[in-house]
């Protein structure tokens, strides 16, 4: 079973991906995480990606598609893969269809005002955990592993505004792309807890994965 997770920055793709990964054993591949690891490691891809990420723009398609193609064709994907943050435009979706099969697109729908608040208040840990300042009660370390929490460089209001615009103009149309293929499942990601959102996704996934 191969899944594409669609949703604006802050919609909860990463959180749902973790829950899906734990429950169904699908391999979580997040292009944003791959770029951040490259930036941290000071690689040529990282240097190139940073200049786009800092502006809230998309990293060029050639680089991104090659990275995902390599990961999917040369890496382990176990019971299937779950792409988080890829594809992000129609060109990438077309390329993905050339090198892999997509069974379902889960579109996590969240209102823009809520997205702004979620992203600007987001604090993350290098272990992958993510929190919102409103629930941290002043804590500065990760409840799961004890490492210090930090704010992503691109989680500031100006960059977030640009990322949301990029999403609306380039990524949101992918919902129609997958709908036309009969592969779209949209879930409300704005009015429940992560566990409640996952329960709705699980109902759908249980139809495919036993
Ligand atoms: P994310 O962690 O998914 O919010 O991604 C962070 C940033 O990485 C995005 O704002 C883009 O600049 C870049 N990025 C991630 N995935 C892609 C992609 N599929 N295509 C182009 N750029 C991407």
PDB file of C-alpha atoms and ligand atoms in Angstrom:
ATOM      1  CA  UNK A   1       0.000   0.000   0.000  1.00  0.00           C
ATOM      2  CA  UNK A   2       1.542   3.291  -1.094  1.00  0.00           C
ATOM      3  CA  UNK A   3       0.220   6.595   0.197  1.00  0.00           C
ATOM      4  CA  UNK A   4       0.696  10.272  -0.592  1.00  0.00           C
ATOM      5  CA  UNK A   5      -0.046  12.602   2.324  1.00  0.00           C
ATOM      6  CA  UNK A   6      -1.352  15.935   1.130  1.00  0.00           C
ATOM      7  CA  UNK A   7      -1.925  18.957   3.337  1.00  0.00           C
ATOM      8  CA  UNK A   8      -0.665  22.493   3.912  1.00  0.00           C
ATOM      9  CA  UNK A   9       2.290  23.169   6.217  1.00  0.00           C
ATOM     10  CA  UNK A  10       0.962  22.671   9.756  1.00  0.00           C
ATOM     11  CA  UNK A  11      -1.926  20.420   8.689  1.00  0.00           C
ATOM     12  CA  UNK A  12      -0.463  17.562  10.726  1.00  0.00           C
ATOM     13  CA  UNK A  13       1.043  15.413   7.969  1.00  0.00           C
ATOM     14  CA  UNK A  14       4.097  14.520  10.054  1.00  0.00           C
ATOM     15  CA  UNK A  15       2.012  13.673  13.129  1.00  0.00           C
ATOM     16  CA  UNK A  16      -0.386  11.476  11.148  1.00  0.00           C
ATOM     17  CA  UNK A  17       2.523   9.897   9.276  1.00  0.00           C
ATOM     18  CA  UNK A  18       4.025   8.754  12.582  1.00  0.00           C
ATOM     19  CA  UNK A  19       0.714   7.245  13.722  1.00  0.00           C
ATOM     20  CA  UNK A  20       0.209   5.510  10.355  1.00  0.00           C
ATOM     21  CA  UNK A  21       3.797   4.246  10.385  1.00  0.00           C
ATOM     22  CA  UNK A  22       3.397   2.805  13.898  1.00  0.00           C
ATOM     23  CA  UNK A  23       0.074   1.163  13.096  1.00  0.00           C
ATOM     24  CA  UNK A  24       0.595  -0.150   9.565  1.00  0.00           C
ATOM     25  CA  UNK A  25       4.379  -0.370   9.223  1.00  0.00           C
ATOM     26  CA  UNK A  26       4.500   1.847   6.135  1.00  0.00           C
ATOM     27  CA  UNK A  27       7.802   3.599   5.506  1.00  0.00           C
ATOM     28  CA  UNK A  28       7.582   7.348   6.130  1.00  0.00           C
ATOM     29  CA  UNK A  29       9.519   9.426   3.619  1.00  0.00           C
ATOM     30  CA  UNK A  30       9.432  13.195   4.239  1.00  0.00           C
ATOM     31  CA  UNK A  31      11.254  15.333   1.679  1.00  0.00           C
ATOM     32  CA  UNK A  32      11.427  18.263   4.125  1.00  0.00           C
ATOM     33  CA  UNK A  33      13.240  16.013   6.646  1.00  0.00           C
ATOM     34  CA  UNK A  34      15.640  14.819   3.943  1.00  0.00           C
ATOM     35  CA  UNK A  35      16.446  18.421   3.001  1.00  0.00           C
ATOM     36  CA  UNK A  36      16.925  19.436   6.663  1.00  0.00           C
ATOM     37  CA  UNK A  37      19.304  16.489   7.210  1.00  0.00           C
ATOM     38  CA  UNK A  38      21.273  17.608   4.148  1.00  0.00           C
ATOM     39  CA  UNK A  39      21.392  21.203   5.423  1.00  0.00           C
ATOM     40  CA  UNK A  40      22.647  19.983   8.802  1.00  0.00           C
ATOM     41  CA  UNK A  41      25.271  17.816   7.086  1.00  0.00           C
ATOM     42  CA  UNK A  42      26.410  20.726   4.887  1.00  0.00           C
ATOM     43  CA  UNK A  43      25.991  18.713   1.659  1.00  0.00           C
ATOM     44  CA  UNK A  44      25.712  20.380  -1.789  1.00  0.00           C
ATOM     45  CA  UNK A  45      21.985  19.430  -1.895  1.00  0.00           C
ATOM     46  CA  UNK A  46      21.569  20.988   1.561  1.00  0.00           C
ATOM     47  CA  UNK A  47      23.239  24.236   0.471  1.00  0.00           C
ATOM     48  CA  UNK A  48      21.040  24.468  -2.606  1.00  0.00           C
ATOM     49  CA  UNK A  49      17.849  23.507  -0.719  1.00  0.00           C
ATOM     50  CA  UNK A  50      18.439  26.062   2.051  1.00  0.00           C
ATOM     51  CA  UNK A  51      18.279  29.015  -0.345  1.00  0.00           C
ATOM     52  CA  UNK A  52      14.766  27.947  -1.423  1.00  0.00           C
ATOM     53  CA  UNK A  53      13.504  26.755   1.971  1.00  0.00           C
ATOM     54  CA  UNK A  54      14.467  30.077   3.607  1.00  0.00           C
ATOM     55  CA  UNK A  55      12.217  31.880   1.105  1.00  0.00           C
ATOM     56  CA  UNK A  56       9.293  29.486   1.507  1.00  0.00           C
ATOM     57  CA  UNK A  57       9.745  28.399  -2.113  1.00  0.00           C
ATOM     58  CA  UNK A  58       9.986  24.911  -3.558  1.00  0.00           C
ATOM     59  CA  UNK A  59      13.360  23.276  -4.132  1.00  0.00           C
ATOM     60  CA  UNK A  60      13.772  22.663  -7.912  1.00  0.00           C
ATOM     61  CA  UNK A  61      11.856  19.671  -9.261  1.00  0.00           C
ATOM     62  CA  UNK A  62      14.903  17.930 -10.813  1.00  0.00           C
ATOM     63  CA  UNK A  63      16.654  17.751  -7.443  1.00  0.00           C
ATOM     64  CA  UNK A  64      13.573  16.735  -5.464  1.00  0.00           C
ATOM     65  CA  UNK A  65      12.306  14.110  -7.919  1.00  0.00           C
ATOM     66  CA  UNK A  66      15.741  12.495  -8.217  1.00  0.00           C
ATOM     67  CA  UNK A  67      16.020  12.308  -4.420  1.00  0.00           C
ATOM     68  CA  UNK A  68      12.637  10.581  -4.053  1.00  0.00           C
ATOM     69  CA  UNK A  69      13.180   8.294  -7.036  1.00  0.00           C
ATOM     70  CA  UNK A  70      16.510   7.172  -5.576  1.00  0.00           C
ATOM     71  CA  UNK A  71      14.968   6.584  -2.136  1.00  0.00           C
ATOM     72  CA  UNK A  72      12.052   4.575  -3.554  1.00  0.00           C
ATOM     73  CA  UNK A  73      14.011   2.516  -6.041  1.00  0.00           C
ATOM     74  CA  UNK A  74      17.134   1.828  -3.959  1.00  0.00           C
ATOM     75  CA  UNK A  75      15.841   1.940  -0.367  1.00  0.00           C
ATOM     76  CA  UNK A  76      13.716  -0.440   1.714  1.00  0.00           C
ATOM     77  CA  UNK A  77      10.010   0.390   1.810  1.00  0.00           C
ATOM     78  CA  UNK A  78       8.660  -2.598   3.759  1.00  0.00           C
ATOM     79  CA  UNK A  79       4.867  -2.880   3.596  1.00  0.00           C
ATOM     80  CA  UNK A  80       4.709   0.190   1.368  1.00  0.00           C
ATOM     81  CA  UNK A  81       5.594   3.869   1.516  1.00  0.00           C
ATOM     82  CA  UNK A  82       3.983   7.030   2.750  1.00  0.00           C
ATOM     83  CA  UNK A  83       5.207  10.206   1.100  1.00  0.00           C
ATOM     84  CA  UNK A  84       4.981  13.325   3.265  1.00  0.00           C
ATOM     85  CA  UNK A  85       5.664  16.574   1.395  1.00  0.00           C
ATOM     86  CA  UNK A  86       6.010  14.966  -2.041  1.00  0.00           C
ATOM     87  CA  UNK A  87       4.643  15.508  -4.641  1.00  0.00           C
ATOM     88  CA  UNK A  88       4.205  19.248  -4.183  1.00  0.00           C
ATOM     89  CA  UNK A  89       3.151  20.218  -7.697  1.00  0.00           C
ATOM     90  CA  UNK A  90       1.641  18.600 -10.784  1.00  0.00           C
ATOM     91  CA  UNK A  91       5.021  18.018 -12.421  1.00  0.00           C
ATOM     92  CA  UNK A  92       6.271  16.045  -9.397  1.00  0.00           C
ATOM     93  CA  UNK A  93       3.016  14.033  -9.314  1.00  0.00           C
ATOM     94  CA  UNK A  94       3.491  13.092 -12.981  1.00  0.00           C
ATOM     95  CA  UNK A  95       7.112  12.090 -12.352  1.00  0.00           C
ATOM     96  CA  UNK A  96       6.122  10.003  -9.320  1.00  0.00           C
ATOM     97  CA  UNK A  97       3.615   8.106 -11.455  1.00  0.00           C
ATOM     98  CA  UNK A  98       6.500   7.127 -13.749  1.00  0.00           C
ATOM     99  CA  UNK A  99       8.582   5.435 -11.054  1.00  0.00           C
ATOM    100  CA  UNK A 100       6.091   4.264  -8.397  1.00  0.00           C
ATOM    101  CA  UNK A 101       2.447   3.300  -7.867  1.00  0.00           C
ATOM    102  CA  UNK A 102       0.271   5.496  -5.658  1.00  0.00           C
ATOM    103  CA  UNK A 103      -2.766   3.731  -4.157  1.00  0.00           C
ATOM    104  CA  UNK A 104      -4.267   6.515  -2.067  1.00  0.00           C
ATOM    105  CA  UNK A 105      -3.867  10.239  -1.425  1.00  0.00           C
ATOM    106  CA  UNK A 106      -4.876  11.327   2.081  1.00  0.00           C
ATOM    107  CA  UNK A 107      -5.639  15.030   2.027  1.00  0.00           C
ATOM    108  CA  UNK A 108      -5.576  16.637   5.494  1.00  0.00           C
ATOM    109  CA  UNK A 109      -7.721  19.753   5.300  1.00  0.00           C
ATOM    110  CA  UNK A 110      -7.163  22.615   7.787  1.00  0.00           C
ATOM    111  CA  UNK A 111      -8.300  26.257   7.790  1.00  0.00           C
ATOM    112  CA  UNK A 112      -5.558  28.816   6.982  1.00  0.00           C
ATOM    113  CA  UNK A 113      -5.881  30.814  10.269  1.00  0.00           C
ATOM    114  CA  UNK A 114      -5.346  27.662  12.259  1.00  0.00           C
ATOM    115  CA  UNK A 115      -2.346  26.705  10.130  1.00  0.00           C
ATOM    116  CA  UNK A 116      -0.605  30.023  10.890  1.00  0.00           C
ATOM    117  CA  UNK A 117      -1.080  29.557  14.630  1.00  0.00           C
ATOM    118  CA  UNK A 118       0.025  25.937  14.527  1.00  0.00           C
ATOM    119  CA  UNK A 119       3.208  26.570  12.568  1.00  0.00           C
ATOM    120  CA  UNK A 120       4.326  29.734  14.336  1.00  0.00           C
ATOM    121  CA  UNK A 121       3.766  28.035  17.720  1.00  0.00           C
ATOM    122  CA  UNK A 122       5.446  24.786  16.670  1.00  0.00           C
ATOM    123  CA  UNK A 123       8.512  23.556  18.551  1.00  0.00           C
ATOM    124  CA  UNK A 124      10.277  20.448  17.335  1.00  0.00           C
ATOM    125  CA  UNK A 125      12.861  17.966  18.537  1.00  0.00           C
ATOM    126  CA  UNK A 126      15.554  16.294  16.446  1.00  0.00           C
ATOM    127  CA  UNK A 127      13.959  12.927  17.406  1.00  0.00           C
ATOM    128  CA  UNK A 128      11.008  13.932  15.221  1.00  0.00           C
ATOM    129  CA  UNK A 129       8.575  14.894  18.001  1.00  0.00           C
ATOM    130  CA  UNK A 130       6.568  18.056  17.504  1.00  0.00           C
ATOM    131  CA  UNK A 131       4.786  20.266  20.075  1.00  0.00           C
ATOM    132  CA  UNK A 132       2.826  23.509  20.281  1.00  0.00           C
ATOM    133  CA  UNK A 133       3.951  26.204  22.744  1.00  0.00           C
ATOM    134  CA  UNK A 134       0.428  26.365  24.192  1.00  0.00           C
ATOM    135  CA  UNK A 135       0.760  22.834  25.570  1.00  0.00           C
ATOM    136  CA  UNK A 136       4.393  22.961  26.679  1.00  0.00           C
ATOM    137  CA  UNK A 137       3.845  24.862  29.961  1.00  0.00           C
ATOM    138  CA  UNK A 138       7.237  26.493  29.497  1.00  0.00           C
ATOM    139  CA  UNK A 139       9.081  23.205  28.954  1.00  0.00           C
ATOM    140  CA  UNK A 140      12.094  23.561  26.655  1.00  0.00           C
ATOM    141  CA  UNK A 141      13.040  19.901  26.295  1.00  0.00           C
ATOM    142  CA  UNK A 142      11.367  16.964  24.550  1.00  0.00           C
ATOM    143  CA  UNK A 143       9.027  14.883  26.740  1.00  0.00           C
ATOM    144  CA  UNK A 144       9.963  11.788  24.719  1.00  0.00           C
ATOM    145  CA  UNK A 145      13.774  11.950  24.666  1.00  0.00           C
ATOM    146  CA  UNK A 146      14.867  14.946  26.784  1.00  0.00           C
ATOM    147  CA  UNK A 147      16.701  16.785  23.986  1.00  0.00           C
ATOM    148  CA  UNK A 148      16.239  20.558  23.619  1.00  0.00           C
ATOM    149  CA  UNK A 149      13.277  21.773  21.567  1.00  0.00           C
ATOM    150  CA  UNK A 150      13.789  24.358  18.840  1.00  0.00           C
ATOM    151  CA  UNK A 151      11.845  26.327  16.264  1.00  0.00           C
ATOM    152  CA  UNK A 152      12.422  25.473  12.601  1.00  0.00           C
ATOM    153  CA  UNK A 153      14.115  28.358  10.709  1.00  0.00           C
ATOM    154  CA  UNK A 154      11.225  28.444   8.226  1.00  0.00           C
ATOM    155  CA  UNK A 155       8.527  28.509  10.944  1.00  0.00           C
ATOM    156  CA  UNK A 156       8.510  32.349  11.175  1.00  0.00           C
ATOM    157  CA  UNK A 157       5.479  34.426  10.083  1.00  0.00           C
ATOM    158  CA  UNK A 158       6.995  35.863   6.868  1.00  0.00           C
ATOM    159  CA  UNK A 159       8.247  32.511   5.570  1.00  0.00           C
ATOM    160  CA  UNK A 160       5.054  30.746   6.678  1.00  0.00           C
ATOM    161  CA  UNK A 161       2.974  33.223   4.645  1.00  0.00           C
ATOM    162  CA  UNK A 162       5.113  32.428   1.578  1.00  0.00           C
ATOM    163  CA  UNK A 163       4.875  28.662   2.219  1.00  0.00           C
ATOM    164  CA  UNK A 164       1.080  28.856   2.488  1.00  0.00           C
ATOM    165  CA  UNK A 165       0.913  30.825  -0.793  1.00  0.00           C
ATOM    166  CA  UNK A 166       3.163  28.264  -2.465  1.00  0.00           C
ATOM    167  CA  UNK A 167       0.904  25.521  -1.147  1.00  0.00           C
ATOM    168  CA  UNK A 168      -2.291  27.194  -2.404  1.00  0.00           C
ATOM    169  CA  UNK A 169      -0.945  27.891  -5.891  1.00  0.00           C
ATOM    170  CA  UNK A 170       1.160  24.786  -6.563  1.00  0.00           C
ATOM    171  CA  UNK A 171       0.250  21.943  -4.196  1.00  0.00           C
ATOM    172  CA  UNK A 172      -3.490  22.241  -3.463  1.00  0.00           C
ATOM    173  CA  UNK A 173      -4.377  21.451  -7.137  1.00  0.00           C
ATOM    174  CA  UNK A 174      -3.013  17.947  -6.517  1.00  0.00           C
ATOM    175  CA  UNK A 175      -6.268  17.123  -4.728  1.00  0.00           C
ATOM    176  CA  UNK A 176      -8.020  17.324  -8.129  1.00  0.00           C
ATOM    177  CA  UNK A 177      -5.241  15.272  -9.731  1.00  0.00           C
ATOM    178  CA  UNK A 178      -5.816  12.370  -7.329  1.00  0.00           C
ATOM    179  CA  UNK A 179      -9.582  12.857  -7.248  1.00  0.00           C
ATOM    180  CA  UNK A 180      -9.678  12.401 -11.023  1.00  0.00           C
ATOM    181  CA  UNK A 181      -7.895   9.066 -10.493  1.00  0.00           C
ATOM    182  CA  UNK A 182     -10.411   8.019  -7.810  1.00  0.00           C
ATOM    183  CA  UNK A 183      -7.630   7.979  -5.189  1.00  0.00           C
ATOM    184  CA  UNK A 184      -8.498  10.972  -2.990  1.00  0.00           C
ATOM    185  CA  UNK A 185      -9.564  10.709   0.646  1.00  0.00           C
ATOM    186  CA  UNK A 186     -10.046  14.039   2.439  1.00  0.00           C
ATOM    187  CA  UNK A 187     -10.104  14.264   6.230  1.00  0.00           C
ATOM    188  CA  UNK A 188     -10.844  17.288   8.438  1.00  0.00           C
ATOM    189  CA  UNK A 189      -7.545  17.898  10.249  1.00  0.00           C
ATOM    190  CA  UNK A 190      -8.624  21.043  12.072  1.00  0.00           C
ATOM    191  CA  UNK A 191     -11.298  20.112  14.574  1.00  0.00           C
ATOM    192  CA  UNK A 192     -10.097  17.040  16.440  1.00  0.00           C
ATOM    193  CA  UNK A 193      -7.091  15.793  18.372  1.00  0.00           C
ATOM    194  CA  UNK A 194      -4.370  13.985  16.367  1.00  0.00           C
ATOM    195  CA  UNK A 195      -5.791  10.693  17.680  1.00  0.00           C
ATOM    196  CA  UNK A 196      -9.303  11.598  16.487  1.00  0.00           C
ATOM    197  CA  UNK A 197      -8.003  12.539  13.044  1.00  0.00           C
ATOM    198  CA  UNK A 198      -6.061   9.278  12.948  1.00  0.00           C
ATOM    199  CA  UNK A 199      -9.217   7.307  13.851  1.00  0.00           C
ATOM    200  CA  UNK A 200     -10.908   8.673  10.703  1.00  0.00           C
ATOM    201  CA  UNK A 201      -7.858   7.871   8.567  1.00  0.00           C
ATOM    202  CA  UNK A 202      -7.672   4.400  10.102  1.00  0.00           C
ATOM    203  CA  UNK A 203     -11.278   3.652   9.127  1.00  0.00           C
ATOM    204  CA  UNK A 204     -10.335   4.381   5.526  1.00  0.00           C
ATOM    205  CA  UNK A 205      -6.994   2.542   5.580  1.00  0.00           C
ATOM    206  CA  UNK A 206      -8.536  -0.558   7.135  1.00  0.00           C
ATOM    207  CA  UNK A 207     -10.456  -0.969   3.870  1.00  0.00           C
ATOM    208  CA  UNK A 208      -7.118  -1.442   2.090  1.00  0.00           C
ATOM    209  CA  UNK A 209      -4.830  -2.984   4.709  1.00  0.00           C
ATOM    210  CA  UNK A 210      -5.952  -5.915   6.787  1.00  0.00           C
TER     211      UNK A 210
HETATM  212  P1  LIG B   1       8.205  20.538   4.898  1.00  0.00           P
HETATM  213  O1  LIG B   1       9.051  20.009   6.007  1.00  0.00           O
HETATM  214  O2  LIG B   1       7.465  19.476   4.134  1.00  0.00           O
HETATM  215  O3  LIG B   1       7.312  21.685   5.344  1.00  0.00           O
HETATM  216  O4  LIG B   1       9.230  21.162   3.828  1.00  0.00           O
HETATM  217  C1  LIG B   1      10.061  22.242   4.141  1.00  0.00           C
HETATM  218  C2  LIG B   1      10.562  22.894   2.875  1.00  0.00           C
HETATM  219  O5  LIG B   1      11.327  21.947   2.112  1.00  0.00           O
HETATM  220  C3  LIG B   1       9.474  23.364   1.920  1.00  0.00           C
HETATM  221  O6  LIG B   1       8.960  24.640   2.268  1.00  0.00           O
HETATM  222  C4  LIG B   1      10.216  23.379   0.590  1.00  0.00           C
HETATM  223  O7  LIG B   1      11.061  24.519   0.487  1.00  0.00           O
HETATM  224  C5  LIG B   1      11.124  22.155   0.712  1.00  0.00           C
HETATM  225  N1  LIG B   1      10.451  20.959   0.159  1.00  0.00           N
HETATM  226  C6  LIG B   1       9.975  19.879   0.840  1.00  0.00           C
HETATM  227  N2  LIG B   1       9.410  19.000   0.005  1.00  0.00           N
HETATM  228  C7  LIG B   1       9.527  19.521  -1.240  1.00  0.00           C
HETATM  229  C8  LIG B   1       9.126  19.098  -2.537  1.00  0.00           C
HETATM  230  N3  LIG B   1       8.459  17.960  -2.732  1.00  0.00           N
HETATM  231  N4  LIG B   1       9.425  19.897  -3.590  1.00  0.00           N
HETATM  232  C9  LIG B   1      10.102  21.038  -3.434  1.00  0.00           C
HETATM  233  N5  LIG B   1      10.482  21.521  -2.233  1.00  0.00           N
HETATM  234  C10 LIG B   1      10.204  20.769  -1.148  1.00  0.00           C
END
